[in-house]
Structure formats: structure tokens, C-alpha cells
Short mmCIF file of C-alpha atoms in Angstrom, two decimals:
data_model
loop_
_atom_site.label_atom_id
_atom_site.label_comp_id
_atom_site.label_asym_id
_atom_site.label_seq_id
_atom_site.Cartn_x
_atom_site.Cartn_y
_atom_site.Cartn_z
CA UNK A 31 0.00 0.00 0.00
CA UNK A 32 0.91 3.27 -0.83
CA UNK A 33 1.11 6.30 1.92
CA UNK A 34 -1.50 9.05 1.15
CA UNK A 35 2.42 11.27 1.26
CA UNK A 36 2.96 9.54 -2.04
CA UNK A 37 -0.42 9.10 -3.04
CA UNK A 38 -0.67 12.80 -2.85
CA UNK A 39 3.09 13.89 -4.50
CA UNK A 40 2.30 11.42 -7.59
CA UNK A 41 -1.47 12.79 -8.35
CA UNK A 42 0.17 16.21 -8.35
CA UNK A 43 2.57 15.34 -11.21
CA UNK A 44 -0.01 13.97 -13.39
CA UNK A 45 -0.80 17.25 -15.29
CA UNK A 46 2.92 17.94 -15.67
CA UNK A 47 2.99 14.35 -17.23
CA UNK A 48 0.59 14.92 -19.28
CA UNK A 49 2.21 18.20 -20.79
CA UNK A 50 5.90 16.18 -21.33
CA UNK A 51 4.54 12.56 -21.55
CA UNK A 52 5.56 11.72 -24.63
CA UNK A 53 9.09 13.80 -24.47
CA UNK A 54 9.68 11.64 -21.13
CA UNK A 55 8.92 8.14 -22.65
CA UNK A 56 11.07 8.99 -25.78
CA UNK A 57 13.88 9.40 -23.94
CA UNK A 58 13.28 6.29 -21.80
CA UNK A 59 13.21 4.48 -25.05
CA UNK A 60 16.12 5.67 -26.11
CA UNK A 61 17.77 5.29 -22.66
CA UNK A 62 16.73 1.62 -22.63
CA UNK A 63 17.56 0.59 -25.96
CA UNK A 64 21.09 1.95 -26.00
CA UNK A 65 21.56 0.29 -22.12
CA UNK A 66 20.00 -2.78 -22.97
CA UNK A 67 20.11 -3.46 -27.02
CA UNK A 68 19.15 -7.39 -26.36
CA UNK A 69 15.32 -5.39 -25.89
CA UNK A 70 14.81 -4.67 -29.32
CA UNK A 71 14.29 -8.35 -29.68
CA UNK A 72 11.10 -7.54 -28.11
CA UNK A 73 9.85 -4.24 -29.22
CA UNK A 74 8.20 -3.90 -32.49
CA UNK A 75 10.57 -0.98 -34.06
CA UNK A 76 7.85 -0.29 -36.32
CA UNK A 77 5.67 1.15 -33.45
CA UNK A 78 8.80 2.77 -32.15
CA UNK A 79 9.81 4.36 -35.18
CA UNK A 80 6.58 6.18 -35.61
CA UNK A 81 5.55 6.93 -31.96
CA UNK A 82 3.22 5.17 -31.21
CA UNK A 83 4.48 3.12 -28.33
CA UNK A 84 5.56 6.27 -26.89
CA UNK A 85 2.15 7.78 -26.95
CA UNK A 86 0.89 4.97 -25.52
CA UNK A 87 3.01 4.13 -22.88
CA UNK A 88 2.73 8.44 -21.97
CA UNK A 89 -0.90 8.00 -21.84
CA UNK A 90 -0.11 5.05 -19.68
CA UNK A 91 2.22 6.72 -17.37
CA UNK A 92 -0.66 9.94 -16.85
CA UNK A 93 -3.70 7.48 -16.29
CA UNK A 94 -1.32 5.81 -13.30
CA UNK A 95 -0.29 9.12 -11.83
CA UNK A 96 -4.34 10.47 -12.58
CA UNK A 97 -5.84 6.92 -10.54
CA UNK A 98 -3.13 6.38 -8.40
CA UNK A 99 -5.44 6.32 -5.66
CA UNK A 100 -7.79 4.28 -7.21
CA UNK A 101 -5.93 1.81 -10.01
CA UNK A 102 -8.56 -0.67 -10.12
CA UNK A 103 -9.66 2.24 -12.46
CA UNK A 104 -7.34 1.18 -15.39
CA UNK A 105 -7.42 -2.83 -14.91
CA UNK A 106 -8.94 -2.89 -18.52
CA UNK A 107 -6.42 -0.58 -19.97
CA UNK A 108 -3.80 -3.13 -17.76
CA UNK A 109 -5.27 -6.05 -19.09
CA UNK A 110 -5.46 -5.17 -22.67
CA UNK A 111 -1.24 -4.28 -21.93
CA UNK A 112 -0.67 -7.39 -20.33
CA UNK A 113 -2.39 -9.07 -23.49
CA UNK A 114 0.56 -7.85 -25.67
CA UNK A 115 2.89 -8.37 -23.36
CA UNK A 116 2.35 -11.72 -22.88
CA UNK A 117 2.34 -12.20 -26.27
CA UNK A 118 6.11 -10.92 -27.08
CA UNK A 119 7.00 -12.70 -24.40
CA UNK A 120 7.58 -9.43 -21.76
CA UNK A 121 8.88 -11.16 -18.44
CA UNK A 122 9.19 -10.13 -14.72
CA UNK A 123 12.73 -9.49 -14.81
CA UNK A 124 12.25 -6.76 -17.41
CA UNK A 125 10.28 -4.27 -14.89
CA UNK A 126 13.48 -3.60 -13.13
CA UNK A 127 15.13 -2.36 -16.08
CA UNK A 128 11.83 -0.29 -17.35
CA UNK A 129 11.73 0.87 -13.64
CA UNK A 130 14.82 2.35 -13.32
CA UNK A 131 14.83 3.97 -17.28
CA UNK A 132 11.73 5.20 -16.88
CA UNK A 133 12.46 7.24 -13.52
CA UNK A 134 15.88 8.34 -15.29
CA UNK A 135 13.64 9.86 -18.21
CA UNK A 136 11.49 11.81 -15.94
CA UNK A 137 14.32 13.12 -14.14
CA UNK A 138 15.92 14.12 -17.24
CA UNK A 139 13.23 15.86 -18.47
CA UNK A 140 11.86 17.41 -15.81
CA UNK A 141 15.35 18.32 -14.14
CA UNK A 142 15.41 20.11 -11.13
CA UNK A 143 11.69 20.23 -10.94
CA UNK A 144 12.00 16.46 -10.62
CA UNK A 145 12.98 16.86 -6.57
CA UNK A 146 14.02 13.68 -4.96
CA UNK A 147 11.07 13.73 -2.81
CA UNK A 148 8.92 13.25 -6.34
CA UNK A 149 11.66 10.61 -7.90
CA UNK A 150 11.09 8.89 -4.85
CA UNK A 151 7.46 8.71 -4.52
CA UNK A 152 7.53 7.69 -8.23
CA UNK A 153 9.69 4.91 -7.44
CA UNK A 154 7.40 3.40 -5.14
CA UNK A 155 4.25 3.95 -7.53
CA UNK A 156 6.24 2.39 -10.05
CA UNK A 157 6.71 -1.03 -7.65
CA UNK A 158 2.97 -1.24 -7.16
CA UNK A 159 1.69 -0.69 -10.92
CA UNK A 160 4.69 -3.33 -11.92
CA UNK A 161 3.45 -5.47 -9.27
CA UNK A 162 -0.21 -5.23 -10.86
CA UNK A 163 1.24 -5.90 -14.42
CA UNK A 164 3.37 -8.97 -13.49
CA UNK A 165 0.98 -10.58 -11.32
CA UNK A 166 -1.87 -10.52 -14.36
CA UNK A 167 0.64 -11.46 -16.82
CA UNK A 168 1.74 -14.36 -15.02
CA UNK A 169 -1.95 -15.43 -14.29
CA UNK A 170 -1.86 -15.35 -18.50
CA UNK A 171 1.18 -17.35 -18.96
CA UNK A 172 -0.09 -19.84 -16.57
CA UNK A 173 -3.15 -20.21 -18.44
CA UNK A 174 -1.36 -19.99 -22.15
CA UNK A 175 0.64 -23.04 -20.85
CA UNK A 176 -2.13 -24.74 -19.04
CA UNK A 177 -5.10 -25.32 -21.82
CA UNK A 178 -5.25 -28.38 -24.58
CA UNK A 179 -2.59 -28.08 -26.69
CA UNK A 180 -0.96 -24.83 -25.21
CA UNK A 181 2.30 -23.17 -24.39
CA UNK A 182 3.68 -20.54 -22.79
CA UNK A 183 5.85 -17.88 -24.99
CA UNK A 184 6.58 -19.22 -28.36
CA UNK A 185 6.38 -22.32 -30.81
CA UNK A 186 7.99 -23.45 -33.96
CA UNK A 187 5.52 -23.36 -36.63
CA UNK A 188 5.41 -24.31 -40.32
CA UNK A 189 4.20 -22.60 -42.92
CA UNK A 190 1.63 -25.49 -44.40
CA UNK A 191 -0.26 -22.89 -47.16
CA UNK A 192 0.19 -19.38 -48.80
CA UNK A 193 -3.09 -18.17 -50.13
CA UNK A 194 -3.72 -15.04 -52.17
CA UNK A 195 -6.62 -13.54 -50.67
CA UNK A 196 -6.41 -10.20 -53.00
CA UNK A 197 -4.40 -7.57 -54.60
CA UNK A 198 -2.73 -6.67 -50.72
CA UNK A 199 -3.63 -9.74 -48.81
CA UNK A 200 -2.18 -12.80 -48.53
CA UNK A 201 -3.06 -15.87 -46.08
CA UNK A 202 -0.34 -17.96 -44.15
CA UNK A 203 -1.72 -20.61 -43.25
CA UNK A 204 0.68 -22.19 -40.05
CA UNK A 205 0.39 -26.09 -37.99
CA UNK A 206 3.04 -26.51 -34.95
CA UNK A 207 5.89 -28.42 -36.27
CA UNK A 208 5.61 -30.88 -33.22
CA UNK A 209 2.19 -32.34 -34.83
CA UNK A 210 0.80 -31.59 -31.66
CA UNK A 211 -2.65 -30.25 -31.40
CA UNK A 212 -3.61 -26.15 -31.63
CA UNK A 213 -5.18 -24.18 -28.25
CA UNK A 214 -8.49 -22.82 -29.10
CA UNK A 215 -8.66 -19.27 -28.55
CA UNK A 216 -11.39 -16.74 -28.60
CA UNK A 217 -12.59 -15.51 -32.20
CA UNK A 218 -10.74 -12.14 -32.50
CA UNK A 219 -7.33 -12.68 -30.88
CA UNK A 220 -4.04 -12.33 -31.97
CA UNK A 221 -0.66 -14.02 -32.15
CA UNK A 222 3.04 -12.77 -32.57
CA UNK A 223 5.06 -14.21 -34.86
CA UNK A 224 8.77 -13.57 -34.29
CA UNK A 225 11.28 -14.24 -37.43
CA UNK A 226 14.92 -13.12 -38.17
CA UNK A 227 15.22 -11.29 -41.72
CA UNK A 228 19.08 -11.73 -42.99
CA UNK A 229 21.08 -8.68 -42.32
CA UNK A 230 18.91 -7.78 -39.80
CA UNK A 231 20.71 -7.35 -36.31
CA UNK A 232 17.28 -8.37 -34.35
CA UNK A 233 14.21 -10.32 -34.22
CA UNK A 234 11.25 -9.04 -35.68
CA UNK A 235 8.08 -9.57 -33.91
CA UNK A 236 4.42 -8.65 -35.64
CA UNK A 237 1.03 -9.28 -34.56
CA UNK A 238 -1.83 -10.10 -36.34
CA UNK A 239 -5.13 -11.42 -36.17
CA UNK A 240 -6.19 -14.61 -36.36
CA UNK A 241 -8.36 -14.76 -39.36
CA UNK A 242 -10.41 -17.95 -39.06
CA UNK A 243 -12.50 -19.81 -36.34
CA UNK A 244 -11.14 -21.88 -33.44
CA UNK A 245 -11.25 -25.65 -33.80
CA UNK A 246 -9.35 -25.92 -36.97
CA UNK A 247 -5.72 -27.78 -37.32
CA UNK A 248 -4.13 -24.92 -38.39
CA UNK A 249 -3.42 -20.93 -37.24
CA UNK A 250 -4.82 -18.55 -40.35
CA UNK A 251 -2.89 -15.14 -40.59
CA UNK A 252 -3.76 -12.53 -43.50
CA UNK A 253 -1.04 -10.54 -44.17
CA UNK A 254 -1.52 -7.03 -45.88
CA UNK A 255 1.67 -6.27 -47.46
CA UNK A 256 2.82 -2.82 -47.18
CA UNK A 257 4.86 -0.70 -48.82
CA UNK A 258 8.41 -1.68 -48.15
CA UNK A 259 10.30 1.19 -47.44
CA UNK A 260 6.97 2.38 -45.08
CA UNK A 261 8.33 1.62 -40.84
CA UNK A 262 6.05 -1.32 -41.05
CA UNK A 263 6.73 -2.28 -44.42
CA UNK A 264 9.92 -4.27 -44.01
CA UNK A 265 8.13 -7.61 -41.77
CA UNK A 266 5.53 -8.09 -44.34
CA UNK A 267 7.58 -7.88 -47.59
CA UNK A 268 10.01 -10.45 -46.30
CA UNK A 269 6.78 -12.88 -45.55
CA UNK A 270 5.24 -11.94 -48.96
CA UNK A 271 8.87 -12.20 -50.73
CA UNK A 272 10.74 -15.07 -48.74
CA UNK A 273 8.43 -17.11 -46.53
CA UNK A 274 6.71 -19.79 -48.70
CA UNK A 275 5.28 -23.40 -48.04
CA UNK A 276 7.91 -26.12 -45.49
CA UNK A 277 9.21 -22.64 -43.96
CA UNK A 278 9.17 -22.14 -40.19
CA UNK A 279 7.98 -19.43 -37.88
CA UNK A 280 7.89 -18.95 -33.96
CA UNK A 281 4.47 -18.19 -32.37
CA UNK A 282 3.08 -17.00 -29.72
CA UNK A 283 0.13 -18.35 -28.20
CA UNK A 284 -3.18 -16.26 -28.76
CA UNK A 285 -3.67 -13.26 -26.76
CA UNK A 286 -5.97 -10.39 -26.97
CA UNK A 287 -9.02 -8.38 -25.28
CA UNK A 288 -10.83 -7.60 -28.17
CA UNK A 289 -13.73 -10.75 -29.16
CA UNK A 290 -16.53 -11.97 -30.20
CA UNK A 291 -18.75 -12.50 -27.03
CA UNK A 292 -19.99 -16.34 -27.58
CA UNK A 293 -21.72 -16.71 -24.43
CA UNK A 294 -24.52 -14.40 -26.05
CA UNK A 295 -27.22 -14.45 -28.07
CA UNK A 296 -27.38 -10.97 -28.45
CA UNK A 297 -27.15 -9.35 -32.26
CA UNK A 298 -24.07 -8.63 -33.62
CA UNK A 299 -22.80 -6.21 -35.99
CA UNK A 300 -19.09 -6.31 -37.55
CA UNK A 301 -17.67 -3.21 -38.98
CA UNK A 302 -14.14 -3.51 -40.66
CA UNK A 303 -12.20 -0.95 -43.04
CA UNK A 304 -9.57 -2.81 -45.15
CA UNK A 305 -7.62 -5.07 -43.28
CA UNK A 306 -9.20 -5.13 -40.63
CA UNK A 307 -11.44 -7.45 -41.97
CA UNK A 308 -8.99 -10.26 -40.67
CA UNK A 309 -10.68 -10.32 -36.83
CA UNK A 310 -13.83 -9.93 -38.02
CA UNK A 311 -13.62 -13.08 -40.54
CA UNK A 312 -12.84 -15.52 -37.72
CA UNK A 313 -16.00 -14.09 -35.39
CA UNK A 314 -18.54 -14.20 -38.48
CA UNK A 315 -17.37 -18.03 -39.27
CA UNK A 316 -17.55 -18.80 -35.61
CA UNK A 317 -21.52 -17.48 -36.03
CA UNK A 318 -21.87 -19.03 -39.03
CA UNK A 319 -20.75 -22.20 -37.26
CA UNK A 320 -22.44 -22.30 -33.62
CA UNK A 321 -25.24 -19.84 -33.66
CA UNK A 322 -26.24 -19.47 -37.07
CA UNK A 323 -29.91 -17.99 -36.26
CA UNK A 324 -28.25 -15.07 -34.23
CA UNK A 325 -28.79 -12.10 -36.00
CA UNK A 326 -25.42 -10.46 -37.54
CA UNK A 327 -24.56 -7.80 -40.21
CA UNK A 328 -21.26 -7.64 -42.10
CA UNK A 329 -20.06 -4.35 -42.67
CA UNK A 330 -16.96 -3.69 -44.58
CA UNK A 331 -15.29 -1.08 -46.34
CA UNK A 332 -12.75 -1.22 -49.08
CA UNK A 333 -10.60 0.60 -51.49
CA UNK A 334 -11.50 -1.24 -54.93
CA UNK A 335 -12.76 -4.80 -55.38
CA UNK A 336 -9.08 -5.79 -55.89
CA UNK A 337 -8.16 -5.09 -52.58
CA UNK A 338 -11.49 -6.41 -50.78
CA UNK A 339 -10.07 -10.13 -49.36
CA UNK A 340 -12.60 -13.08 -48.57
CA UNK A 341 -15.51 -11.56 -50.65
CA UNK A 342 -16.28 -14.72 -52.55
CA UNK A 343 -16.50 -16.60 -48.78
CA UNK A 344 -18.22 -13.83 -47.06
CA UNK A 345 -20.96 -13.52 -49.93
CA UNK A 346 -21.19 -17.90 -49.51
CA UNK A 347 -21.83 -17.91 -45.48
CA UNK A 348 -24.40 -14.81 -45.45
CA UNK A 349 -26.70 -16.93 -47.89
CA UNK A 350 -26.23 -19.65 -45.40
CA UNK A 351 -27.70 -17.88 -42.32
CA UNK A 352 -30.82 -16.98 -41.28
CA UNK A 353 -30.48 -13.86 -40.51
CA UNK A 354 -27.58 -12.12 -41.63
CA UNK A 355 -26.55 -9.06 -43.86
CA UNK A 356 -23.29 -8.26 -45.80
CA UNK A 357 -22.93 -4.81 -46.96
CA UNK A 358 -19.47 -3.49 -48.65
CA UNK A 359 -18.70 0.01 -50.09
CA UNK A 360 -15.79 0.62 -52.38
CA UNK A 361 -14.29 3.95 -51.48
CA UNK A 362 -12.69 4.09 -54.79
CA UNK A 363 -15.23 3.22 -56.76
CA UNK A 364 -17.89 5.92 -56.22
CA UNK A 365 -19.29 4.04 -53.07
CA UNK A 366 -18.50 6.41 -50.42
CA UNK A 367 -17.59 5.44 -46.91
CA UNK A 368 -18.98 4.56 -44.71
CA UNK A 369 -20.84 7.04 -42.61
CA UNK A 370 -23.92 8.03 -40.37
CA UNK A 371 -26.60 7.63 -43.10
CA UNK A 372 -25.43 3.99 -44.11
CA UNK A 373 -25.21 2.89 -40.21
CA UNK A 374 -28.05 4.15 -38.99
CA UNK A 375 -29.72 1.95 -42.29
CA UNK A 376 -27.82 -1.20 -41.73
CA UNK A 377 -26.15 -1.63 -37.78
CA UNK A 378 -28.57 -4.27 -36.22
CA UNK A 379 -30.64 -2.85 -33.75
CA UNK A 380 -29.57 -3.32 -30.09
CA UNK A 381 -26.35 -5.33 -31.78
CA UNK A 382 -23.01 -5.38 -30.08
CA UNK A 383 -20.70 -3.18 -32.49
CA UNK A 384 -17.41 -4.47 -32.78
CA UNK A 385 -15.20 -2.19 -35.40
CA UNK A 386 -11.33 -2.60 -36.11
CA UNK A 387 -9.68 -0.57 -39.23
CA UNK A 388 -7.31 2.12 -39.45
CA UNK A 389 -7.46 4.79 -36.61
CA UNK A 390 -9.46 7.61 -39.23
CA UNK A 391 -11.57 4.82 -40.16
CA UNK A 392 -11.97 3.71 -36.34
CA UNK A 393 -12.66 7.68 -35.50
CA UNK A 394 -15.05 8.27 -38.08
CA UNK A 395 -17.31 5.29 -37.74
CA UNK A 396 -17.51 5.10 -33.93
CA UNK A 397 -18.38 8.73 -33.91
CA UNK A 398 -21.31 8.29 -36.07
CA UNK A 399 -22.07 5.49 -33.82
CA UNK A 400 -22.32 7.53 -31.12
CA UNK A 401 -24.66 10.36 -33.37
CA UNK A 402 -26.74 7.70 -34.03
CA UNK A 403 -27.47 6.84 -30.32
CA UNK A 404 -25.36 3.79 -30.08
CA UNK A 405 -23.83 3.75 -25.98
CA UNK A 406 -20.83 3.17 -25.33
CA UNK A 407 -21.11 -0.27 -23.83
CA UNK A 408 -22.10 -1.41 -26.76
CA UNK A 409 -19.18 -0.43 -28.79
CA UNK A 410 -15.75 -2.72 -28.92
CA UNK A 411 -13.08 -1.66 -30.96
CA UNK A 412 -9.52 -2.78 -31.59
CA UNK A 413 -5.75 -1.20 -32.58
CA UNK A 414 -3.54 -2.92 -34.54
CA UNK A 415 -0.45 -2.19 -32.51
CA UNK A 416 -0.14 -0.16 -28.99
CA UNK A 417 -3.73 1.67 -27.97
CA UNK A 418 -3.70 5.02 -28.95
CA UNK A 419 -6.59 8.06 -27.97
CA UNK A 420 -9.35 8.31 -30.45
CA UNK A 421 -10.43 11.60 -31.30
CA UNK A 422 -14.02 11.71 -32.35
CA UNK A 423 -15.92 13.99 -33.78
CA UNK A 424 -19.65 14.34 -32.80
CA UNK A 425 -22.69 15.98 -35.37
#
């Protein structure tokens, strides 16, 4: 427990963090990396080289100093952390190291306005909020490990198919070189798969969405291949380019906060821009599958037909159900976006919303959510990559 004296010194520092959060964490990062290179084997340097895990640890840091008194007010934002780390494989023995960075940052920043009463206080904040984050991602690891089939950081994999799903999407298709059998998972999680690229001085490690139901043989990733020379370009070139068929792959066991709720009957609607169809494919088949009469609309928005992936199977499993719609504009193609008018027409009524797609896309359609009376609690939404603030823009 925490004195109210240091309750009280690290609530007053939280608008201060706020105004230099993101100058602090940079530095950290920096501080870290060049302390402790063997890190970056961790990190995804894509997120790092465009600041986003630097906003999002800041707005980390700020919500911690803002509930200090009260951090059973960010266990979902801890959770949803713990998720990814779990999934790169983030250990207890690393929160020393953050610890002691992290403090060094703020001191550095802040300088003399840093006192050593506040560097103090902060250092035993930052005990308790580590303790929180080890403790649930231990809990995770136990569990990873403990289910049918599971483990607890990562697995050899082979690459068993490569399908193209469209112009900018391709489909790895990946079984656990042991043979043995695959964890199910909830429809909507994630994996990390962690790969050296030659000339590269450290692993890479991406995440993506597993793009198929549970209970198959195989993991299904979908792959959007960016532009190469873009910061997150460089992971899926070299699987587009240089990981084919017999290849192998580590894994991580799935992870992730953001899924279909099965335990319901409630509707459902899905609402996906580009790739982030990939989620949303593995919680439609898993209707399709084991609740086919629940009522469930298929929203999706795309560039051009030659970027739209799964289509042709999409198109197949909606004439299959009883109640379902699938509705796709093609921004390109003088369909529009998708906006207020076209929800308020097609989102199920009373539904559970769950949307993933490029932040814009994210911010646009869960603000005309919102015009269109849809509450909060009924709206689930997922990053690719670390969490960052959505700014939304109300009629």
C-alpha cells in the first residue's frame, strides 16, 4: 500500500505528465535501448519508429499518476497491456530495467523540478503498478501453458499454405511443427510471430489477427503487405517475398481483449475498413458455425474490389444464415464510406458493435455510432499495434 504522502506527491505530477509525456517516454526508449540493445528483440521498431508506443506508454504513465489512488480504475487498460505483453514474451525481470529507465527519463526531463522527494514517490508507484502488471501477466502465462494443446511464450511453426486472398492480402496458413494439437482461442485474438530477416541485427516480432474460427488444425494469418520502405513495411515484404510453403515461424500463443462474445445471443454487428477485416472473418465463421440464427450484419469497407479479401467466402456464409446481412462500399469506386446515413440503415438494432480498421476509419465510424445513439457499452473496438486516444468527432 501506498502512503496518502505519495499518493498525494504522484497525483500532483499527473498534469505535468501529461504536458511532457511523450518527451519523457522517448527518452526512456532511447535510454533503454542503447543500455539494454538485447530489448529490441522484443519491441516492435515499427511502433517505435513512428511513436506510437511512446504515446501509448505516456498516456499510460498519466492514467497511473491520474488513478493512483484508485488503479482498479485502469485494470482494462492493464489487461489489454498485459495481453501484448504476454504475447512478445515481456517477463518479470524486465520491470526492473523499465523501472529504473523510466524514472531516469522523468528526471531528465523534468530536471530540477523532478525533486528527490517526487523521484522517490515515483519509485514506489512504479513497484505497485509493476506489481499489478506482473501478477496478471503471469496469471496469462499460466493459463497460455495450461489449456489443450498450449504453451507458454513461443512455438515453432510451419508454414503449411500461402493463399492469395487479393491484390494486398495474402493468407499464411501455419500447424506446430511438433504435430501436436492447436489451443483454441477466442474468435478475434491475436498471435506474434517472431522471425529473423538476414542482415537484420534483431528479431522481428508482428502481430496479427487470427483470421479464421477456433477448432481448426491450423493458425490462419492474413497478411496485408505494405509498402516496403513504409516503418512497417519491411516484416511483411520479407513474408510476402521469402516465406513460402515447409518454412518455419515462432508463435506465440493467442492473446488479446478484443472478441466476439460467444456466451450471447445478443445481435451482432461487424464493422471492418480494409484489413481489418482479418478479426472480423474468424467471429462471423464462428456465427456461421455455432449460432447461425443469431442475427449479424457484415459491414466492410474497401478501397476497390481488388483489394477487398474473402468476398467470394463472405458472400457464400451470409446466404447460409438466417439472418444475416453483408454490406461493402468501395471507397474508390464511387461508393463512399462509410458514414452516419449507411449505419443508422444497416447496424442491427440493439447489436453489439465491434469495429477494427485504421485509426481515421476507427474515428469516423464510432463517432457516427455515437450520433446515431449507439452507448458506449455497446461499442468494442480494436488497434492494430499499442492503444492510442481516439479523437471523435460528434454531429
Amino acid at each position: 500500500m501506498l502512503s496518502q504522502k505519495t499518493i498525494d506527491i504522484v497525483k500532483s505530477t499527473a498534469p505535468v505528465l501529461e504536458q511532457h509525456g511523450k518527451t519523457i517516454t522517448t527518452v526512456f526508449y532511447k535510454n533503454m535501448f542503447a543500455a539494454h540493445p538485447e530489448l529490441l528483440n522484443i519491441f516492435n521498431h515499427a511502433n517505435q519508429s513512428k511513436g506510437r508506443q511512446q504515446t501509448a506508454l505516456a498516456n499510460t504513465v498519466y492514467a497511473a499518476a491520474a488513478n493512483i489512488d484508485n488503479l482498479g480504475a485502469i485494470i482494462p487498460a492493464v489487461i489489454q497491456i498485459a495481453h501484448k505483453h504476454r504475447s512478445l514474451g515481456v517477463e518479470k525481470e524486465h520491470y526492473p530495467i523499465v523501472g529504473y529507465h523510466l524514472l531516469g527519463a522523468i528526471k531528465e526531463v523534468l530536471g530540477d523540478a523532478a525533486t528527490p522527494e517526487i523521484i522517490e514517490a515515483w519509485g514506489e508507484a512504479y513497484e505497485v503498478i509493476a506489481d499489478a502488471f506482473i501478477g496478471i501477466e503471469e496469471d496469462m502465462y499460466d493459463k497460455a501453458a495450461e489449456v489443450d494443446g498450449g504453451w507458454r511464450t513461443f512455438k515453432e511453426f510451419v508454414i503449411v499454405d500461402k493463399v492469395t486472398e487479393s491484390d494486398v492480402i495474402t493468407s499464411f496458413y501455419l500447424k506446430p511443427a511438433d504435430d501436436e494439437q492447436l489451443p483454441t482461442y477466442e474468435p478475434g485474438q491475436y498471435i506474434t510471430i517472431r522471425f529473423r530477416i538476414p542482415g537484420e541485427q534483431y528479431t522481428i516480432n508482428r502481430q496479427y489477427s487470427l483470421s479464421q474460427a477456433p477448432g481448426k488444425d491450423t493458425f490462419r494469418i492474413s497478411v496485408k503487405r505494405e509498402d516496403e520502405f513504409a516503418p512497417n513495411g519491411k516484416a511483411s515484404v520479407h513474408l510476402y517475398q521469402h516465406m513460402n510453403i515447409g518454412d518455419t515461424i515462432e508463435v506465440s500463443a493467442p492473446a488479446g481483449d478484443f472478441y466476439l462474445n460467444t456466451e450471447s445471443s445478443s445481435p451482432v454487428t461487424l464493422i471492418s475498413g480494409g484489413v481489418g477485416i482479418t478479426p472480423m472473418m474468424a467471429m462471423y465463421e464462428t456465427i456461421a458455425s455455432n449460432s447461425p440464427e443469431r442475427p449479424v450484419a457484415f459491414l466492410h469497407s474497401a478501397r476497390t474490389r481488388k483489394h477487398q479479401a474473402f468476398n467470394d467466402v463472405l458472400r457464400s456464409m451470409t446466404g447460409s444464415l438466417a439472418n444475416a446481412t453483408y454490406e461493402v462500399l468501395y471507397s474508390e469506386e464511387g461508393d463512399g464510406f462509410i458514414n452516419r446515413e449507411f449505419l443508422a440503415k444497416h447496424v442491427v438494432e440493439g447489436s453489439d458493435i465491434y469495429v477494427c480498421g485504421p485509426t481515421p476509419f476507427m474515428q469516423a465510424v464510432i463517432s457516427a455510432l455515437h450520433d446515431i445513439g449507439v452507448t458506449e457499452d455497446k461499442i468494442h473496438f480494436e488497434f492494430f499495434g499499442p492503444k492510442e486516444e481516439l479523437e471523435l468527432q460528434h454531429a
